[in-house]
DNA sequence: TCCATATTGATATTGAATTTCATTTTCATG
DNA sequence: CATGAAAATGAAATTCAATATCAATATGGA
C-alpha cells in the first residue's frame, strides 16, 4: 500500500514511546494522508468510518494527537474557529492563502517575509520560535463568479 | 468619565441599528477599554462582575459581539484555542508578537511584510482581504529567566 | 404616560473535544 | 504457541465555552 515511509515513521514513534501498534492507527494515518485537503477531525472521522464502521470518535482524536506529537501533522486554527489538520511530514514550513468564498487553501512561503519577521522580533527583543500567517482573500476562480 | 469618544461612537452605532442604549453595555465598553491587555470573555466578565455583580455572562458575549460588529474590538484566536478581544478603535492594523512563557503580547507592524504579502497573494492570483500574523517566541524578560 | 420592542440574567442547551471504563488487543516473555 | 501485564478501543458520560430560551424589566418614540 501507499505511504510506507510515513507508516514506518509512525510505527517507530509508537514503539519509542512504548505504545502499541494498532490497525485503527494505521488506517487513520493512511486515510489522513490519502487526502490532500486540510481535514477537520469530523471529516476524517466520517472518512475512516466508511472503511471502518466500528471506529470511535475518540480514537480519531487520540490518533490525531499522536500524529501531531510526532510531527506528521499539525493543527491549523482558522479564523472561523474550525480546526483543520494539515500534513507536515516532509512538508517544510509554509503559510496559507485561504479563499473566503470556497475555502480553498494554498500553501506558500516567502523567505523574505520570514526574514523580516525575524528582524521585527529582534527589534522588540523577542526570540522567535514559530509563527502563523493566514492570509484571507478571494482565489482566482471565486473572483470571476 | 473616560472614553467619551468611543462611547459616543458605540451609542450612534446602537441607534443606527435600532437597538437600545443600556447601562450594562456602557459599563462593559468602559471596563473593556480601561484594560490595556487583550482580555478573554471570561476575564472581562469577572471584571465587570466586580462593579456590576448582577451582570450575566450572556450580556458580556452579546456586547462583545456588538463591539466587534461596530469595529471597536476584534477577536483574536490564539494558537492554544483561547479567544482574546483586542482594542481596534483608532488602532490601525497590527500583527502580534506573543511570549510563549508569560503570554505578553506586543503589537507590531512592518509595512514591508504587508507589501510582500500582497505580492505573494498576487502571485497565486488571490485578492487579499485581511491576514493574521501571530509570532510566538520568548520576550526579553523571559529569556533571562 | 403608554406601550411596542429590545435587553437582561437565570437557566437550559449546544457541540466539539475529552474522559471514563469495561472489554479487547498487543506483544514481550516463558 | 500460551500467558498476562499494559495499552487501545468504542460507547457513553462529561466538560466547557459559547449560544439560545424565556419571563421579567428597561428603553424610548408617540
PDB file of N, CA and C in Angstrom, chain A residues 71-144:
ATOM      1  N   UNK A  71       4.915  14.814  14.640  1.00  0.00           N
ATOM      2  CA  UNK A  71       5.287  15.714  13.549  1.00  0.00           C
ATOM      3  C   UNK A  71       4.745  15.343  12.184  1.00  0.00           C
ATOM      4  N   UNK A  72       3.848  14.366  12.132  1.00  0.00           N
ATOM      5  CA  UNK A  72       3.269  14.010  10.836  1.00  0.00           C
ATOM      6  C   UNK A  72       2.218  15.022  10.415  1.00  0.00           C
ATOM      7  N   UNK A  73       1.527  15.574  11.383  1.00  0.00           N
ATOM      8  CA  UNK A  73       0.563  16.609  11.039  1.00  0.00           C
ATOM      9  C   UNK A  73       0.574  17.722  12.073  1.00  0.00           C
ATOM     10  N   UNK A  74      -0.167  18.768  11.798  1.00  0.00           N
ATOM     11  CA  UNK A  74      -0.309  19.816  12.796  1.00  0.00           C
ATOM     12  C   UNK A  74      -1.676  20.473  12.689  1.00  0.00           C
ATOM     13  N   UNK A  75      -2.096  20.993  13.817  1.00  0.00           N
ATOM     14  CA  UNK A  75      -3.381  21.688  13.880  1.00  0.00           C
ATOM     15  C   UNK A  75      -3.283  23.036  13.204  1.00  0.00           C
ATOM     16  N   UNK A  76      -4.327  23.408  12.514  1.00  0.00           N
ATOM     17  CA  UNK A  76      -4.405  24.731  11.932  1.00  0.00           C
ATOM     18  C   UNK A  76      -5.709  25.351  12.400  1.00  0.00           C
ATOM     19  N   UNK A  77      -5.589  26.366  13.249  1.00  0.00           N
ATOM     20  CA  UNK A  77      -6.779  27.004  13.792  1.00  0.00           C
ATOM     21  C   UNK A  77      -7.183  28.155  12.902  1.00  0.00           C
ATOM     22  N   UNK A  78      -8.309  28.019  12.262  1.00  0.00           N
ATOM     23  CA  UNK A  78      -8.748  29.046  11.331  1.00  0.00           C
ATOM     24  C   UNK A  78      -9.532  30.129  12.031  1.00  0.00           C
ATOM     25  N   UNK A  79      -9.720  31.185  11.279  1.00  0.00           N
ATOM     26  CA  UNK A  79     -10.368  32.391  11.740  1.00  0.00           C
ATOM     27  C   UNK A  79     -11.792  32.157  12.233  1.00  0.00           C
ATOM     28  N   UNK A  80     -12.457  31.190  11.629  1.00  0.00           N
ATOM     29  CA  UNK A  80     -13.859  30.954  11.953  1.00  0.00           C
ATOM     30  C   UNK A  80     -14.007  29.958  13.090  1.00  0.00           C
ATOM     31  N   UNK A  81     -12.889  29.588  13.703  1.00  0.00           N
ATOM     32  CA  UNK A  81     -12.958  28.711  14.843  1.00  0.00           C
ATOM     33  C   UNK A  81     -12.761  27.239  14.518  1.00  0.00           C
ATOM     34  N   UNK A  82     -12.828  26.880  13.245  1.00  0.00           N
ATOM     35  CA  UNK A  82     -12.628  25.480  12.895  1.00  0.00           C
ATOM     36  C   UNK A  82     -11.145  25.121  13.015  1.00  0.00           C
ATOM     37  N   UNK A  83     -10.910  23.861  13.324  1.00  0.00           N
ATOM     38  CA  UNK A  83      -9.546  23.364  13.406  1.00  0.00           C
ATOM     39  C   UNK A  83      -9.362  22.340  12.299  1.00  0.00           C
ATOM     40  N   UNK A  84      -8.359  22.559  11.474  1.00  0.00           N
ATOM     41  CA  UNK A  84      -8.069  21.612  10.405  1.00  0.00           C
ATOM     42  C   UNK A  84      -6.680  21.037  10.618  1.00  0.00           C
ATOM     43  N   UNK A  85      -6.495  19.823  10.144  1.00  0.00           N
ATOM     44  CA  UNK A  85      -5.210  19.160  10.321  1.00  0.00           C
ATOM     45  C   UNK A  85      -4.500  19.068   8.985  1.00  0.00           C
ATOM     46  N   UNK A  86      -3.260  19.528   8.983  1.00  0.00           N
ATOM     47  CA  UNK A  86      -2.541  19.521   7.717  1.00  0.00           C
ATOM     48  C   UNK A  86      -1.342  18.596   7.778  1.00  0.00           C
ATOM     49  N   UNK A  87      -0.943  18.107   6.602  1.00  0.00           N
ATOM     50  CA  UNK A  87       0.213  17.220   6.511  1.00  0.00           C
ATOM     51  C   UNK A  87       1.481  17.995   6.821  1.00  0.00           C
ATOM     52  N   UNK A  88       2.370  17.368   7.556  1.00  0.00           N
ATOM     53  CA  UNK A  88       3.609  18.064   7.866  1.00  0.00           C
ATOM     54  C   UNK A  88       4.815  17.223   7.511  1.00  0.00           C
ATOM     55  N   UNK A  89       4.593  15.917   7.378  1.00  0.00           N
ATOM     56  CA  UNK A  89       5.713  15.020   7.107  1.00  0.00           C
ATOM     57  C   UNK A  89       6.331  15.354   5.756  1.00  0.00           C
ATOM     58  N   UNK A  90       7.601  15.692   5.795  1.00  0.00           N
ATOM     59  CA  UNK A  90       8.309  16.098   4.580  1.00  0.00           C
ATOM     60  C   UNK A  90       7.650  17.287   3.871  1.00  0.00           C
ATOM     61  N   UNK A  91       6.867  18.038   4.596  1.00  0.00           N
ATOM     62  CA  UNK A  91       6.396  19.323   4.082  1.00  0.00           C
ATOM     63  C   UNK A  91       7.112  20.367   4.913  1.00  0.00           C
ATOM     64  N   UNK A  92       7.870  21.217   4.305  1.00  0.00           N
ATOM     65  CA  UNK A  92       8.554  22.241   5.088  1.00  0.00           C
ATOM     66  C   UNK A  92       7.535  23.277   5.577  1.00  0.00           C
ATOM     67  N   UNK A  93       8.003  24.156   6.431  1.00  0.00           N
ATOM     68  CA  UNK A  93       7.125  25.215   6.937  1.00  0.00           C
ATOM     69  C   UNK A  93       6.507  26.020   5.789  1.00  0.00           C
ATOM     70  N   UNK A  94       5.270  26.390   5.977  1.00  0.00           N
ATOM     71  CA  UNK A  94       4.619  27.209   4.961  1.00  0.00           C
ATOM     72  C   UNK A  94       3.518  28.040   5.600  1.00  0.00           C
ATOM     73  N   UNK A  95       3.124  29.077   4.896  1.00  0.00           N
ATOM     74  CA  UNK A  95       1.993  29.882   5.322  1.00  0.00           C
ATOM     75  C   UNK A  95       0.790  29.523   4.455  1.00  0.00           C
ATOM     76  N   UNK A  96      -0.336  30.203   4.686  1.00  0.00           N
ATOM     77  CA  UNK A  96      -1.557  29.833   3.952  1.00  0.00           C
ATOM     78  C   UNK A  96      -2.279  31.022   3.331  1.00  0.00           C
ATOM     79  N   UNK A  97      -2.678  30.795   2.098  1.00  0.00           N
ATOM     80  CA  UNK A  97      -3.643  31.679   1.440  1.00  0.00           C
ATOM     81  C   UNK A  97      -4.976  30.942   1.493  1.00  0.00           C
ATOM     82  N   UNK A  98      -6.005  31.602   1.991  1.00  0.00           N
ATOM     83  CA  UNK A  98      -7.282  30.918   2.167  1.00  0.00           C
ATOM     84  C   UNK A  98      -8.386  31.714   1.483  1.00  0.00           C
ATOM     85  N   UNK A  99      -9.148  31.027   0.638  1.00  0.00           N
ATOM     86  CA  UNK A  99     -10.229  31.726  -0.060  1.00  0.00           C
ATOM     87  C   UNK A  99     -11.439  31.844   0.859  1.00  0.00           C
ATOM     88  N   UNK A 100     -11.928  33.055   0.985  1.00  0.00           N
ATOM     89  CA  UNK A 100     -13.053  33.315   1.889  1.00  0.00           C
ATOM     90  C   UNK A 100     -14.357  32.741   1.345  1.00  0.00           C
ATOM     91  N   UNK A 101     -14.381  32.495   0.023  1.00  0.00           N
ATOM     92  CA  UNK A 101     -15.627  32.025  -0.583  1.00  0.00           C
ATOM     93  C   UNK A 101     -15.680  30.500  -0.631  1.00  0.00           C
ATOM     94  N   UNK A 102     -14.666  29.885  -1.224  1.00  0.00           N
ATOM     95  CA  UNK A 102     -14.723  28.439  -1.421  1.00  0.00           C
ATOM     96  C   UNK A 102     -13.872  27.669  -0.416  1.00  0.00           C
ATOM     97  N   UNK A 103     -13.090  28.382   0.359  1.00  0.00           N
ATOM     98  CA  UNK A 103     -12.315  27.705   1.385  1.00  0.00           C
ATOM     99  C   UNK A 103     -11.008  27.078   0.905  1.00  0.00           C
ATOM    100  N   UNK A 104     -10.727  27.218  -0.387  1.00  0.00           N
ATOM    101  CA  UNK A 104      -9.501  26.618  -0.915  1.00  0.00           C
ATOM    102  C   UNK A 104      -8.289  27.158  -0.166  1.00  0.00           C
ATOM    103  N   UNK A 105      -7.325  26.296   0.109  1.00  0.00           N
ATOM    104  CA  UNK A 105      -6.124  26.720   0.815  1.00  0.00           C
ATOM    105  C   UNK A 105      -4.903  26.446  -0.045  1.00  0.00           C
ATOM    106  N   UNK A 106      -4.079  27.458  -0.181  1.00  0.00           N
ATOM    107  CA  UNK A 106      -2.837  27.307  -0.935  1.00  0.00           C
ATOM    108  C   UNK A 106      -1.684  27.502   0.041  1.00  0.00           C
ATOM    109  N   UNK A 107      -0.724  26.581  -0.027  1.00  0.00           N
ATOM    110  CA  UNK A 107       0.426  26.688   0.863  1.00  0.00           C
ATOM    111  C   UNK A 107       1.528  27.478   0.169  1.00  0.00           C
ATOM    112  N   UNK A 108       2.024  28.472   0.846  1.00  0.00           N
ATOM    113  CA  UNK A 108       3.037  29.343   0.240  1.00  0.00           C
ATOM    114  C   UNK A 108       4.161  29.646   1.238  1.00  0.00           C
ATOM    115  N   UNK A 109       5.288  30.032   0.697  1.00  0.00           N
ATOM    116  CA  UNK A 109       6.384  30.510   1.549  1.00  0.00           C
ATOM    117  C   UNK A 109       7.068  31.661   0.845  1.00  0.00           C
ATOM    118  N   UNK A 110       7.492  32.620   1.604  1.00  0.00           N
ATOM    119  CA  UNK A 110       8.286  33.716   1.072  1.00  0.00           C
ATOM    120  C   UNK A 110       9.448  33.940   2.041  1.00  0.00           C
ATOM    121  N   UNK A 111      10.647  33.549   1.614  1.00  0.00           N
ATOM    122  CA  UNK A 111      11.805  33.642   2.504  1.00  0.00           C
ATOM    123  C   UNK A 111      12.030  35.063   3.004  1.00  0.00           C
ATOM    124  N   UNK A 112      11.681  36.034   2.194  1.00  0.00           N
ATOM    125  CA  UNK A 112      11.867  37.425   2.617  1.00  0.00           C
ATOM    126  C   UNK A 112      10.958  37.771   3.785  1.00  0.00           C
ATOM    127  N   UNK A 113       9.714  37.301   3.692  1.00  0.00           N
ATOM    128  CA  UNK A 113       8.791  37.561   4.798  1.00  0.00           C
ATOM    129  C   UNK A 113       9.336  36.924   6.073  1.00  0.00           C
ATOM    130  N   UNK A 114       9.829  35.720   5.946  1.00  0.00           N
ATOM    131  CA  UNK A 114      10.372  35.034   7.117  1.00  0.00           C
ATOM    132  C   UNK A 114      11.504  35.861   7.738  1.00  0.00           C
ATOM    133  N   UNK A 115      12.369  36.363   6.878  1.00  0.00           N
ATOM    134  CA  UNK A 115      13.492  37.165   7.376  1.00  0.00           C
ATOM    135  C   UNK A 115      13.015  38.430   8.074  1.00  0.00           C
ATOM    136  N   UNK A 116      12.052  39.082   7.445  1.00  0.00           N
ATOM    137  CA  UNK A 116      11.544  40.325   8.030  1.00  0.00           C
ATOM    138  C   UNK A 116      10.875  40.077   9.373  1.00  0.00           C
ATOM    139  N   UNK A 117      10.271  38.932   9.507  1.00  0.00           N
ATOM    140  CA  UNK A 117       9.660  38.601  10.791  1.00  0.00           C
ATOM    141  C   UNK A 117      10.728  38.494  11.873  1.00  0.00           C
ATOM    142  N   UNK A 118      11.807  37.870  11.506  1.00  0.00           N
ATOM    143  CA  UNK A 118      12.915  37.757  12.463  1.00  0.00           C
ATOM    144  C   UNK A 118      13.420  39.149  12.853  1.00  0.00           C
ATOM    145  N   UNK A 119      13.532  40.001  11.854  1.00  0.00           N
ATOM    146  CA  UNK A 119      14.015  41.347  12.125  1.00  0.00           C
ATOM    147  C   UNK A 119      13.059  42.089  13.061  1.00  0.00           C
ATOM    148  N   UNK A 120      11.776  41.935  12.769  1.00  0.00           N
ATOM    149  CA  UNK A 120      10.750  42.588  13.570  1.00  0.00           C
ATOM    150  C   UNK A 120      10.799  42.094  15.014  1.00  0.00           C
ATOM    151  N   UNK A 121      10.966  40.805  15.159  1.00  0.00           N
ATOM    152  CA  UNK A 121      11.020  40.215  16.500  1.00  0.00           C
ATOM    153  C   UNK A 121      12.254  40.713  17.249  1.00  0.00           C
ATOM    154  N   UNK A 122      13.361  40.730  16.551  1.00  0.00           N
ATOM    155  CA  UNK A 122      14.606  41.165  17.174  1.00  0.00           C
ATOM    156  C   UNK A 122      14.482  42.598  17.668  1.00  0.00           C
ATOM    157  N   UNK A 123      13.796  43.424  16.881  1.00  0.00           N
ATOM    158  CA  UNK A 123      13.627  44.824  17.266  1.00  0.00           C
ATOM    159  C   UNK A 123      12.948  44.946  18.632  1.00  0.00           C
ATOM    160  N   UNK A 124      12.062  43.999  18.938  1.00  0.00           N
ATOM    161  CA  UNK A 124      11.352  44.024  20.220  1.00  0.00           C
ATOM    162  C   UNK A 124      12.025  43.129  21.252  1.00  0.00           C
ATOM    163  N   UNK A 125      13.149  42.563  20.852  1.00  0.00           N
ATOM    164  CA  UNK A 125      13.881  41.729  21.795  1.00  0.00           C
ATOM    165  C   UNK A 125      13.362  40.306  21.926  1.00  0.00           C
ATOM    166  N   UNK A 126      12.457  39.920  21.050  1.00  0.00           N
ATOM    167  CA  UNK A 126      11.898  38.569  21.106  1.00  0.00           C
ATOM    168  C   UNK A 126      12.796  37.575  20.363  1.00  0.00           C
ATOM    169  N   UNK A 127      12.831  36.364  20.868  1.00  0.00           N
ATOM    170  CA  UNK A 127      13.443  35.270  20.124  1.00  0.00           C
ATOM    171  C   UNK A 127      12.310  34.420  19.573  1.00  0.00           C
ATOM    172  N   UNK A 128      12.204  34.400  18.272  1.00  0.00           N
ATOM    173  CA  UNK A 128      11.062  33.714  17.649  1.00  0.00           C
ATOM    174  C   UNK A 128      11.215  32.209  17.678  1.00  0.00           C
ATOM    175  N   UNK A 129      10.098  31.563  17.890  1.00  0.00           N
ATOM    176  CA  UNK A 129      10.099  30.116  17.852  1.00  0.00           C
ATOM    177  C   UNK A 129       9.317  29.618  16.634  1.00  0.00           C
ATOM    178  N   UNK A 130       8.167  30.233  16.425  1.00  0.00           N
ATOM    179  CA  UNK A 130       7.349  29.849  15.278  1.00  0.00           C
ATOM    180  C   UNK A 130       6.375  30.966  14.993  1.00  0.00           C
ATOM    181  N   UNK A 131       5.664  30.843  13.909  1.00  0.00           N
ATOM    182  CA  UNK A 131       4.662  31.859  13.612  1.00  0.00           C
ATOM    183  C   UNK A 131       3.551  31.242  12.787  1.00  0.00           C
ATOM    184  N   UNK A 132       2.470  31.978  12.755  1.00  0.00           N
ATOM    185  CA  UNK A 132       1.336  31.564  11.941  1.00  0.00           C
ATOM    186  C   UNK A 132       0.931  32.745  11.086  1.00  0.00           C
ATOM    187  N   UNK A 133       0.906  32.534   9.800  1.00  0.00           N
ATOM    188  CA  UNK A 133       0.451  33.597   8.899  1.00  0.00           C
ATOM    189  C   UNK A 133      -0.687  33.048   8.058  1.00  0.00           C
ATOM    190  N   UNK A 134      -1.862  33.604   8.268  1.00  0.00           N
ATOM    191  CA  UNK A 134      -3.035  33.207   7.494  1.00  0.00           C
ATOM    192  C   UNK A 134      -3.480  34.408   6.689  1.00  0.00           C
ATOM    193  N   UNK A 135      -3.509  34.258   5.375  1.00  0.00           N
ATOM    194  CA  UNK A 135      -3.934  35.360   4.509  1.00  0.00           C
ATOM    195  C   UNK A 135      -5.272  35.002   3.871  1.00  0.00           C
ATOM    196  N   UNK A 136      -6.267  35.821   4.153  1.00  0.00           N
ATOM    197  CA  UNK A 136      -7.616  35.559   3.649  1.00  0.00           C
ATOM    198  C   UNK A 136      -7.945  36.476   2.491  1.00  0.00           C
ATOM    199  N   UNK A 137      -8.570  35.913   1.470  1.00  0.00           N
ATOM    200  CA  UNK A 137      -8.959  36.720   0.324  1.00  0.00           C
ATOM    201  C   UNK A 137      -9.781  35.899  -0.646  1.00  0.00           C
ATOM    202  N   UNK A 138      -9.788  36.315  -1.904  1.00  0.00           N
ATOM    203  CA  UNK A 138     -10.541  35.587  -2.917  1.00  0.00           C
ATOM    204  C   UNK A 138      -9.584  34.913  -3.891  1.00  0.00           C
ATOM    205  N   UNK A 139      -9.822  33.635  -4.139  1.00  0.00           N
ATOM    206  CA  UNK A 139      -8.983  32.908  -5.087  1.00  0.00           C
ATOM    207  C   UNK A 139      -9.410  33.270  -6.510  1.00  0.00           C
ATOM    208  N   UNK A 140      -8.557  32.980  -7.488  1.00  0.00           N
ATOM    209  CA  UNK A 140      -8.861  33.362  -8.879  1.00  0.00           C
ATOM    210  C   UNK A 140     -10.259  32.935  -9.337  1.00  0.00           C
ATOM    211  N   UNK A 141     -10.620  31.698  -9.064  1.00  0.00           N
ATOM    212  CA  UNK A 141     -11.922  31.199  -9.507  1.00  0.00           C
ATOM    213  C   UNK A 141     -13.080  31.987  -8.908  1.00  0.00           C
ATOM    214  N   UNK A 142     -12.960  32.289  -7.624  1.00  0.00           N
ATOM    215  CA  UNK A 142     -14.074  32.949  -6.949  1.00  0.00           C
ATOM    216  C   UNK A 142     -14.164  34.435  -7.279  1.00  0.00           C
ATOM    217  N   UNK A 143     -13.108  34.986  -7.820  1.00  0.00           N
ATOM    218  CA  UNK A 143     -13.156  36.400  -8.204  1.00  0.00           C
ATOM    219  C   UNK A 143     -14.082  36.624  -9.394  1.00  0.00           C
ATOM    220  N   UNK A 144     -14.080  35.634 -10.287  1.00  0.00           N
ATOM    221  CA  UNK A 144     -14.842  35.815 -11.528  1.00  0.00           C
ATOM    222  C   UNK A 144     -16.324  35.469 -11.360  1.00  0.00           C
TER     223      UNK A 144
END
